[in-house]
Tab-separated table of C-alpha atoms in Angstrom:
chain	number	residue	atom	x	y	z
B	96	MET	CA	-123.432	-82.050	-19.799
B	97	ARG	CA	-124.320	-85.690	-19.786
B	98	ALA	CA	-123.332	-88.206	-17.277
B	99	THR	CA	-124.054	-91.754	-15.976
B	100	LEU	CA	-126.321	-91.965	-12.831
B	101	MET	CA	-127.348	-95.202	-11.045
B	102	HIS	CA	-130.547	-94.810	-9.355
B	103	SER	CA	-131.107	-98.228	-7.872
B	104	ALA	CA	-130.108	-101.820	-8.736
B	105	GLY	CA	-130.323	-102.293	-12.500
B	106	ASP	CA	-131.445	-98.726	-13.024
B	107	VAL	CA	-128.563	-96.831	-15.038
B	108	ARG	CA	-129.408	-93.534	-16.699
B	109	ILE	CA	-127.668	-90.904	-18.872
B	110	GLU	CA	-128.831	-87.470	-17.554
B	111	ASP	CA	-127.960	-83.995	-18.049
B	112	VAL	CA	-126.161	-82.599	-15.108
B	113	PRO	CA	-124.427	-79.359	-14.151
B	114	ASP	CA	-121.167	-78.897	-16.043
B	115	SER	CA	-117.937	-79.880	-14.198
B	116	ARG	CA	-115.826	-76.855	-13.368
B	117	ILE	CA	-112.724	-75.891	-11.401
B	118	LYS	CA	-113.431	-75.467	-7.785
B	119	ASN	CA	-110.117	-75.606	-5.992
B	120	PRO	CA	-106.659	-74.332	-7.099
B	121	THR	CA	-105.357	-77.757	-7.462
B	122	ASP	CA	-108.056	-78.837	-9.803
B	123	ALA	CA	-107.981	-79.711	-13.377
B	124	LEU	CA	-111.165	-79.829	-15.772
B	125	VAL	CA	-110.737	-82.743	-18.170
B	126	ARG	CA	-112.840	-83.435	-21.174
B	127	ILE	CA	-113.298	-87.264	-21.302
B	128	THR	CA	-112.379	-88.975	-24.427
B	129	ALA	CA	-112.498	-92.625	-23.274
B	130	SER	CA	-114.006	-94.330	-20.356
B	131	CYS	CA	-115.444	-97.841	-19.490
B	132	VAL	CA	-117.558	-99.875	-17.229
B	133	CYS	CA	-115.849	-101.770	-14.411
B	134	GLY	CA	-116.624	-105.232	-13.011
B	135	SER	CA	-116.876	-103.399	-9.616
B	136	ASP	CA	-119.620	-101.224	-10.929
B	137	LEU	CA	-121.657	-104.335	-11.119
B	138	HIS	CA	-121.746	-104.771	-7.340
B	139	PRO	CA	-124.088	-101.815	-6.780
B	140	TYR	CA	-125.761	-102.568	-10.111
B	141	ARG	CA	-126.880	-105.885	-8.629
B	142	SER	CA	-127.471	-104.628	-4.975
B	143	MET	CA	-128.117	-100.725	-4.696
B	144	ALA	CA	-131.178	-100.337	-2.620
B	145	PRO	CA	-134.119	-98.095	-4.022
B	146	GLY	CA	-133.543	-94.589	-2.382
B	147	SER	CA	-129.784	-94.984	-2.209
B	148	GLY	CA	-129.300	-93.133	-5.578
B	149	PRO	CA	-128.687	-91.359	-7.734
B	150	ALA	CA	-124.971	-91.935	-7.737
B	151	ARG	CA	-122.526	-90.689	-10.407
B	152	MET	CA	-120.661	-93.640	-11.960
B	153	GLY	CA	-117.330	-94.289	-13.449
B	154	HIS	CA	-113.717	-94.436	-12.091
B	155	GLU	CA	-111.552	-95.097	-15.267
B	156	LEU	CA	-110.875	-92.437	-17.759
B	157	ILE	CA	-108.466	-90.804	-20.259
B	158	GLY	CA	-109.141	-87.245	-21.438
B	159	VAL	CA	-107.893	-83.869	-22.582
B	160	VAL	CA	-107.143	-81.242	-20.009
B	161	GLU	CA	-109.321	-78.326	-20.751
B	162	ASP	CA	-108.476	-75.899	-17.860
B	163	VAL	CA	-106.309	-76.022	-14.582
B	164	GLY	CA	-106.524	-74.247	-11.301
B	165	PRO	CA	-103.647	-71.597	-10.378
B	166	GLU	CA	-101.814	-74.047	-8.300
B	167	VAL	CA	-101.532	-76.707	-10.951
B	168	VAL	CA	-97.990	-76.656	-12.338
B	169	THR	CA	-97.368	-79.952	-14.275
B	170	LEU	CA	-100.321	-79.814	-16.605
B	171	ARG	CA	-101.665	-77.568	-19.082
B	172	PRO	CA	-104.611	-77.469	-21.573
B	173	GLY	CA	-104.256	-79.819	-24.409
B	174	ASP	CA	-102.426	-82.600	-22.405
B	175	LEU	CA	-103.931	-86.125	-22.767
B	176	VAL	CA	-103.979	-87.681	-19.347
B	177	VAL	CA	-105.012	-90.894	-17.719
B	178	ALA	CA	-106.700	-90.750	-14.287
B	179	PRO	CA	-106.320	-93.484	-11.734
B	180	PHE	CA	-109.334	-94.586	-9.655
B	181	ALA	CA	-107.846	-93.221	-6.536
B	182	ILE	CA	-107.235	-89.423	-6.172
B	183	SER	CA	-103.846	-88.680	-4.337
B	184	ASP	CA	-101.401	-85.952	-3.974
B	185	ASN	CA	-98.355	-88.261	-4.830
B	186	THR	CA	-96.220	-86.551	-2.335
B	187	CYS	CA	-97.573	-87.666	1.323
B	188	ALA	CA	-95.805	-90.262	3.331
B	189	PHE	CA	-98.178	-93.038	2.156
B	190	CYS	CA	-97.817	-92.105	-1.512
B	191	ARG	CA	-94.066	-91.942	-1.271
B	192	GLU	CA	-94.192	-95.565	-0.136
B	193	GLY	CA	-96.279	-96.502	-3.043
B	194	LEU	CA	-99.629	-96.548	-1.099
B	195	HIS	CA	-101.494	-94.025	-3.301
B	196	ALA	CA	-104.879	-95.513	-2.361
B	197	SER	CA	-104.197	-94.510	1.379
B	198	CYS	CA	-103.153	-90.893	0.459
B	199	ALA	CA	-103.319	-88.683	3.647
B	200	HIS	CA	-104.267	-85.548	1.896
B	201	HIS	CA	-107.852	-84.253	2.933
B	202	GLU	CA	-108.876	-84.247	-0.738
B	203	ALA	CA	-107.798	-87.686	-1.437
B	204	SER	CA	-110.644	-90.212	-2.221
B	205	PHE	CA	-111.886	-92.580	-4.638
B	206	TRP	CA	-114.157	-91.368	-7.438
B	207	ASP	CA	-117.245	-92.649	-5.672
B	208	GLY	CA	-116.518	-90.458	-2.810
B	209	ILE	CA	-117.047	-87.492	-4.859
B	210	ASP	CA	-120.840	-87.023	-5.147
B	211	ASP	CA	-120.996	-84.690	-8.214
B	212	GLU	CA	-118.202	-86.212	-10.367
B	213	GLY	CA	-117.661	-89.558	-12.250
B	214	GLY	CA	-115.658	-90.963	-15.044
B	215	GLN	CA	-118.632	-92.111	-17.354
B	216	ALA	CA	-119.493	-88.535	-18.459
B	217	GLU	CA	-118.601	-85.971	-20.802
B	218	ALA	CA	-116.221	-84.097	-18.549
B	219	VAL	CA	-114.880	-84.421	-14.905
B	220	ARG	CA	-113.169	-82.046	-12.249
B	221	VAL	CA	-110.029	-83.886	-11.059
B	222	PRO	CA	-108.955	-82.951	-7.569
B	223	LEU	CA	-105.140	-82.940	-6.801
B	224	ALA	CA	-104.379	-82.927	-10.565
B	225	ASP	CA	-100.716	-82.764	-10.277
B	226	GLY	CA	-100.547	-85.890	-8.103
B	227	THR	CA	-103.428	-87.976	-9.757
B	228	LEU	CA	-103.170	-87.336	-13.481
B	229	VAL	CA	-100.277	-88.751	-15.720
B	230	LYS	CA	-99.710	-87.407	-19.088
B	231	LEU	CA	-99.685	-89.707	-22.056
B	232	PRO	CA	-97.362	-89.309	-24.978
B	233	VAL	CA	-99.964	-90.179	-27.630
B	234	ALA	CA	-102.758	-88.447	-29.387
B	235	ALA	CA	-106.413	-89.057	-28.199
B	236	ASP	CA	-107.268	-91.139	-31.299
B	237	SER	CA	-104.222	-93.437	-30.801
B	238	ALA	CA	-104.768	-97.153	-31.291
B	239	LEU	CA	-103.115	-97.550	-27.843
B	240	VAL	CA	-105.977	-95.799	-26.149
B	241	PRO	CA	-107.633	-99.118	-24.994
B	242	SER	CA	-104.558	-100.480	-23.419
B	243	LEU	CA	-103.625	-97.113	-21.795
B	244	LEU	CA	-107.067	-96.898	-20.271
B	245	THR	CA	-106.371	-100.178	-18.316
B	246	LEU	CA	-103.706	-98.150	-16.366
B	247	ALA	CA	-106.532	-96.366	-14.604
B	248	ASP	CA	-107.545	-99.541	-12.828
B	249	VAL	CA	-107.721	-103.095	-14.257
B	250	LEU	CA	-104.085	-103.400	-15.299
B	251	GLY	CA	-102.747	-101.815	-12.176
B	252	THR	CA	-105.040	-103.959	-10.064
B	253	GLY	CA	-104.134	-107.146	-11.702
B	254	TYR	CA	-100.558	-106.227	-11.287
B	255	HIS	CA	-101.055	-105.234	-7.651
B	256	ALA	CA	-102.438	-108.762	-7.068
B	257	ALA	CA	-99.201	-110.174	-8.447
B	258	LYS	CA	-96.835	-107.871	-6.754
B	259	MET	CA	-98.313	-108.257	-3.351
B	260	ALA	CA	-98.311	-112.020	-3.709
B	261	GLY	CA	-94.435	-111.715	-4.350
B	262	VAL	CA	-94.796	-113.476	-7.736
B	263	ARG	CA	-91.274	-114.303	-9.265
B	264	PRO	CA	-89.724	-116.640	-11.775
B	265	GLY	CA	-90.338	-120.181	-11.071
B	266	HIS	CA	-93.600	-119.713	-9.133
B	267	ARG	CA	-96.916	-121.403	-9.612
B	268	VAL	CA	-99.726	-119.035	-9.535
B	269	THR	CA	-103.448	-119.629	-9.514
B	270	VAL	CA	-105.722	-116.776	-10.644
B	271	ILE	CA	-109.403	-116.960	-9.584
B	272	GLY	CA	-111.832	-115.086	-11.758
B	273	ASP	CA	-111.913	-114.607	-15.555
B	274	GLY	CA	-113.083	-110.960	-15.514
B	275	ALA	CA	-110.911	-108.152	-16.880
B	276	VAL	CA	-108.826	-107.958	-13.640
B	277	GLY	CA	-108.359	-111.715	-13.367
B	278	LEU	CA	-107.168	-111.799	-16.968
B	279	LEU	CA	-104.721	-109.075	-16.420
B	280	ALA	CA	-103.613	-110.682	-13.263
B	281	VAL	CA	-102.690	-113.604	-15.532
B	282	LEU	CA	-100.774	-111.228	-17.909
B	283	SER	CA	-99.016	-109.729	-14.732
B	284	ALA	CA	-97.890	-112.938	-13.266
B	285	LYS	CA	-96.461	-113.899	-16.738
B	286	ARG	CA	-94.690	-110.513	-16.790
B	287	LEU	CA	-93.147	-111.368	-13.405
B	288	GLY	CA	-91.881	-114.641	-14.572
B	289	ALA	CA	-94.295	-117.214	-13.241
B	290	GLU	CA	-93.682	-120.767	-14.415
B	291	GLN	CA	-97.288	-122.072	-14.159
B	292	ILE	CA	-100.397	-119.899	-14.260
B	293	ILE	CA	-103.673	-121.698	-13.642
B	294	LEU	CA	-106.670	-119.647	-14.455
B	295	MET	CA	-110.006	-120.614	-12.774
B	296	GLY	CA	-112.927	-119.536	-14.938
B	297	ARG	CA	-115.612	-121.167	-16.976
B	298	HIS	CA	-116.397	-118.815	-19.809
B	299	PRO	CA	-114.522	-120.158	-22.846
B	300	ALA	CA	-114.144	-116.830	-24.758
B	301	ARG	CA	-112.437	-115.315	-21.612
B	302	THR	CA	-110.344	-118.322	-20.726
B	303	ASP	CA	-109.203	-118.474	-24.251
B	304	LEU	CA	-107.941	-114.901	-23.852
B	305	GLY	CA	-106.430	-115.910	-20.698
B	306	ARG	CA	-104.416	-118.448	-22.447
B	307	GLU	CA	-103.336	-115.875	-24.928
B	308	LEU	CA	-102.078	-113.632	-21.989
B	309	GLY	CA	-100.189	-116.183	-20.454
B	310	ALA	CA	-102.182	-118.906	-18.663
B	311	THR	CA	-100.650	-122.329	-18.801
B	312	ASP	CA	-103.789	-124.245	-17.628
B	313	VAL	CA	-107.470	-123.470	-17.146
B	314	VAL	CA	-109.781	-124.956	-14.498
B	315	ALA	CA	-113.505	-124.611	-15.139
B	316	GLU	CA	-114.504	-126.507	-12.124
B	317	ARG	CA	-115.505	-124.716	-8.910
B	318	GLY	CA	-115.678	-125.540	-5.126
B	319	GLU	CA	-114.155	-128.669	-4.039
B	320	GLU	CA	-114.014	-130.100	-7.473
B	321	GLY	CA	-111.895	-127.024	-8.569
B	322	VAL	CA	-109.756	-127.233	-5.579
B	323	ALA	CA	-108.933	-130.974	-6.503
B	324	ARG	CA	-108.094	-130.131	-9.950
B	325	VAL	CA	-105.729	-127.448	-9.156
B	326	ARG	CA	-104.010	-129.733	-6.647
B	327	GLU	CA	-103.757	-132.391	-9.301
B	328	LEU	CA	-102.130	-129.826	-11.781
B	329	THR	CA	-99.609	-128.958	-9.011
B	330	GLY	CA	-98.597	-132.399	-7.801
B	331	GLY	CA	-100.917	-132.102	-4.865
B	332	GLN	CA	-99.022	-129.089	-3.375
B	333	GLY	CA	-101.071	-126.124	-4.485
B	334	THR	CA	-99.457	-122.890	-5.795
B	335	HIS	CA	-97.276	-120.386	-4.344
B	336	ALA	CA	-99.553	-117.454	-5.099
B	337	VAL	CA	-103.428	-117.251	-5.459
B	338	LEU	CA	-104.642	-113.904	-7.001
B	339	GLU	CA	-108.275	-113.668	-6.049
B	340	ALA	CA	-110.053	-111.246	-8.518
B	341	VAL	CA	-113.777	-111.900	-7.638
B	342	GLY	CA	-114.607	-110.756	-4.228
B	343	HIS	CA	-117.132	-113.166	-3.057
B	344	LEU	CA	-116.609	-115.600	-0.241
B	345	PRO	CA	-116.766	-118.792	-2.309
B	346	ALA	CA	-113.699	-117.444	-4.270
B	347	TYR	CA	-111.890	-116.674	-1.022
B	348	GLU	CA	-112.661	-120.251	0.191
B	349	GLN	CA	-111.472	-121.615	-3.154
B	350	ALA	CA	-108.182	-119.513	-2.632
B	351	PHE	CA	-107.169	-121.121	0.570
B	352	GLY	CA	-108.116	-124.526	-0.787
B	353	VAL	CA	-105.505	-124.200	-3.523
B	354	VAL	CA	-102.699	-122.256	-1.866
B	355	ARG	CA	-99.370	-123.926	-1.250
B	356	PRO	CA	-97.996	-124.237	2.441
B	357	GLY	CA	-96.095	-120.932	2.980
B	358	GLY	CA	-97.961	-119.275	0.043
B	359	VAL	CA	-99.893	-115.962	-0.279
B	360	ILE	CA	-103.376	-115.218	-1.135
B	361	SER	CA	-103.616	-111.743	-2.715
B	362	ARG	CA	-107.046	-110.415	-2.865
B	363	VAL	CA	-107.965	-107.569	-5.299
B	364	GLY	CA	-111.622	-108.447	-5.984
B	365	VAL	CA	-113.605	-105.882	-3.823
B	366	PRO	CA	-114.779	-108.077	-0.883
B	367	GLN	CA	-118.639	-108.466	-0.619
B	368	TYR	CA	-118.161	-109.905	2.947
B	369	GLU	CA	-116.680	-108.871	6.159
B	370	GLU	CA	-116.265	-112.451	8.011
B	371	ALA	CA	-114.208	-115.037	6.477
B	372	PRO	CA	-112.090	-117.925	7.744
B	373	ILE	CA	-108.495	-117.015	8.817
B	374	GLY	CA	-107.874	-119.540	11.688
B	375	PHE	CA	-105.961	-122.921	12.085
B	376	GLY	CA	-107.770	-124.912	9.368
B	377	SER	CA	-107.731	-122.142	6.575
B	378	LEU	CA	-104.579	-120.046	6.925
B	379	PHE	CA	-102.734	-120.557	10.255
B	380	ARG	CA	-101.916	-124.223	9.969
B	381	HIS	CA	-99.932	-123.924	6.747
B	382	ASN	CA	-98.307	-120.414	7.322
B	383	VAL	CA	-100.295	-118.938	4.518
B	384	ARG	CA	-100.330	-115.171	4.254
B	385	LEU	CA	-103.183	-112.761	3.318
B	386	ALA	CA	-102.333	-109.812	1.170
B	387	GLY	CA	-103.942	-107.505	-1.542
B	388	GLY	CA	-106.281	-104.563	-1.164
B	389	PRO	CA	-107.161	-101.557	-3.300
B	390	ALA	CA	-104.521	-101.109	-6.026
B	391	PRO	CA	-102.361	-98.086	-5.744
B	392	VAL	CA	-102.322	-97.924	-9.573
B	393	ARG	CA	-100.645	-94.515	-9.600
B	394	ALA	CA	-97.615	-96.324	-8.208
B	395	TYR	CA	-97.549	-98.607	-11.140
B	396	ILE	CA	-98.059	-96.377	-14.141
B	397	GLU	CA	-94.566	-95.274	-14.912
B	398	GLU	CA	-93.441	-98.902	-14.664
B	399	LEU	CA	-96.123	-100.368	-16.915
B	400	LEU	CA	-96.426	-97.541	-19.547
B	401	PRO	CA	-93.312	-98.229	-21.529
B	402	ASP	CA	-94.511	-101.863	-22.128
B	403	ILE	CA	-97.676	-100.708	-23.624
B	404	LEU	CA	-96.063	-98.132	-25.693
B	405	ASP	CA	-93.712	-100.481	-27.328
B	406	GLY	CA	-96.199	-103.303	-27.759
B	407	THR	CA	-94.628	-105.655	-25.201
B	408	ILE	CA	-98.130	-106.154	-23.650
B	409	GLU	CA	-101.546	-105.453	-24.785
B	410	PRO	CA	-104.097	-105.216	-22.010
B	411	GLY	CA	-106.675	-103.465	-24.057
B	412	LYS	CA	-107.550	-106.845	-25.341
B	413	VAL	CA	-109.931	-107.210	-22.387
B	414	PHE	CA	-112.378	-104.674	-24.112
B	415	ASP	CA	-114.662	-106.660	-26.250
B	416	VAL	CA	-117.320	-104.106	-26.779
B	417	GLU	CA	-117.184	-100.323	-27.773
B	418	THR	CA	-120.065	-97.897	-27.338
B	419	ASP	CA	-120.752	-94.168	-26.854
B	420	LEU	CA	-122.180	-92.534	-23.607
B	421	ALA	CA	-125.663	-93.302	-24.688
B	422	GLY	CA	-124.719	-96.951	-24.786
B	423	VAL	CA	-123.503	-97.232	-21.212
B	424	PRO	CA	-126.799	-98.523	-19.547
B	425	GLY	CA	-126.854	-101.356	-22.173
B	426	GLY	CA	-123.148	-101.998	-21.544
B	427	TYR	CA	-124.028	-102.660	-17.762
B	428	ARG	CA	-126.815	-104.952	-18.705
B	429	ASP	CA	-124.434	-106.870	-21.025
B	430	MET	CA	-121.657	-107.229	-18.672
B	431	ASP	CA	-123.974	-108.212	-15.868
B	432	GLU	CA	-125.500	-110.987	-18.080
B	433	ARG	CA	-121.957	-112.042	-19.147
B	434	ARG	CA	-122.477	-111.066	-22.807
B	435	SER	CA	-119.595	-108.781	-22.570
B	436	LEU	CA	-116.329	-108.831	-20.621
B	437	LYS	CA	-115.505	-105.014	-20.465
B	438	VAL	CA	-117.306	-102.222	-22.231
B	439	LEU	CA	-115.193	-99.308	-23.692
B	440	VAL	CA	-116.755	-96.039	-23.950
B	441	ARG	CA	-115.651	-93.436	-26.580
B	442	LEU	CA	-116.753	-89.963	-26.323
C-alpha cells in the first residue's frame, strides 16, 4: 500500500510500504477515505534532522472498517469511523475523567508513537479499536465528511482550549493564531457564549473566515503593538481567556500580555520551547492561570457530533484545498508557505 513518509525537513514522499494488518485482538483494520495535513505536521517539516527519518505521517482520518480482531465488539466491517489523534481504551481511570490523551493502557499512544502506521496512507491498523474509533452515521461520500474529519483533531483541540479556559457567556476571549486550530477555537468560544472574541492573526483570508466563525475583532499587529491593541479593545483590562494555538514562545509572551487579571491562558499549540516566564511579572502578580495541553478529542466527539450533523456548525470550512495521496508532499509545501490553510486528502 502507499503511505506518506517524512525523511527529513522539507522531504516528504509517498512510498510503497507493507500493508497494514491486524496484529492484536483489539485491533481494527481501516481503509482510509479521508485524511489531512495538520499544522503540527509542519514542526518536523521545518526542523527534522537528516537521519531522523523516515517517519510515517498523519494523525487525522476517517475510513471504513475492513477487518477487526476477535476481541473487538462495537465495530464491524463496513462501519465508517473517525479516529482521534490519541489512541485510548476509553475505559481506564483517566479516560473516565475525560483525559483520553493520558490513557493508562499500555497500547495507548499518539499516532506518531506507532512506527509503522499513520493516517496519511491508504490503510491503517488502529489499536484499541473499541475505545479509539467512533462510528459515523453517514456514508463515506457525505458532504459532511470535511467537518466530521475535524473531530479527529482540530475541532476538538480548539474546543479543548476554550473548555480549559472556562469560556462562558459574557466572557472576553483572545485567540492567538489564525491556523485551523485557532479558527476553530474562535468557533468554540462562540459556541460557549463568549461576548467578545479577538482573533490575533494577519492573513486576511484566514481572519475573514475567523469573522465568519465568530470573531468580533481582528488584531493583525504582533508583540507589544498587538498587546496594546487588544488592551485598547478591552478598555485596558485584557480578556478573561487567551487561547494560544501557535506553540512558539512569542505567542505565549503575547498571551500573558493580553490576559486579564484572574484570567486563564489555555495553550493547545504544541509548545516548541521548554522554558517560559511563569513568575511574578508574567503570571503570578495578577493571579493568571495556565491551562491547556494535548486535547482529549475522544471526550468531545459525542458532544460536538450532533452540531455538525444538523448544520449548527461547519468546521470543515477550514479546509481550503483538496488533493489525493499523491498530492500530499505539495500540500505540506503549500501549508508551510502559507498558500493553504489546511489540506484535505481524499482517497
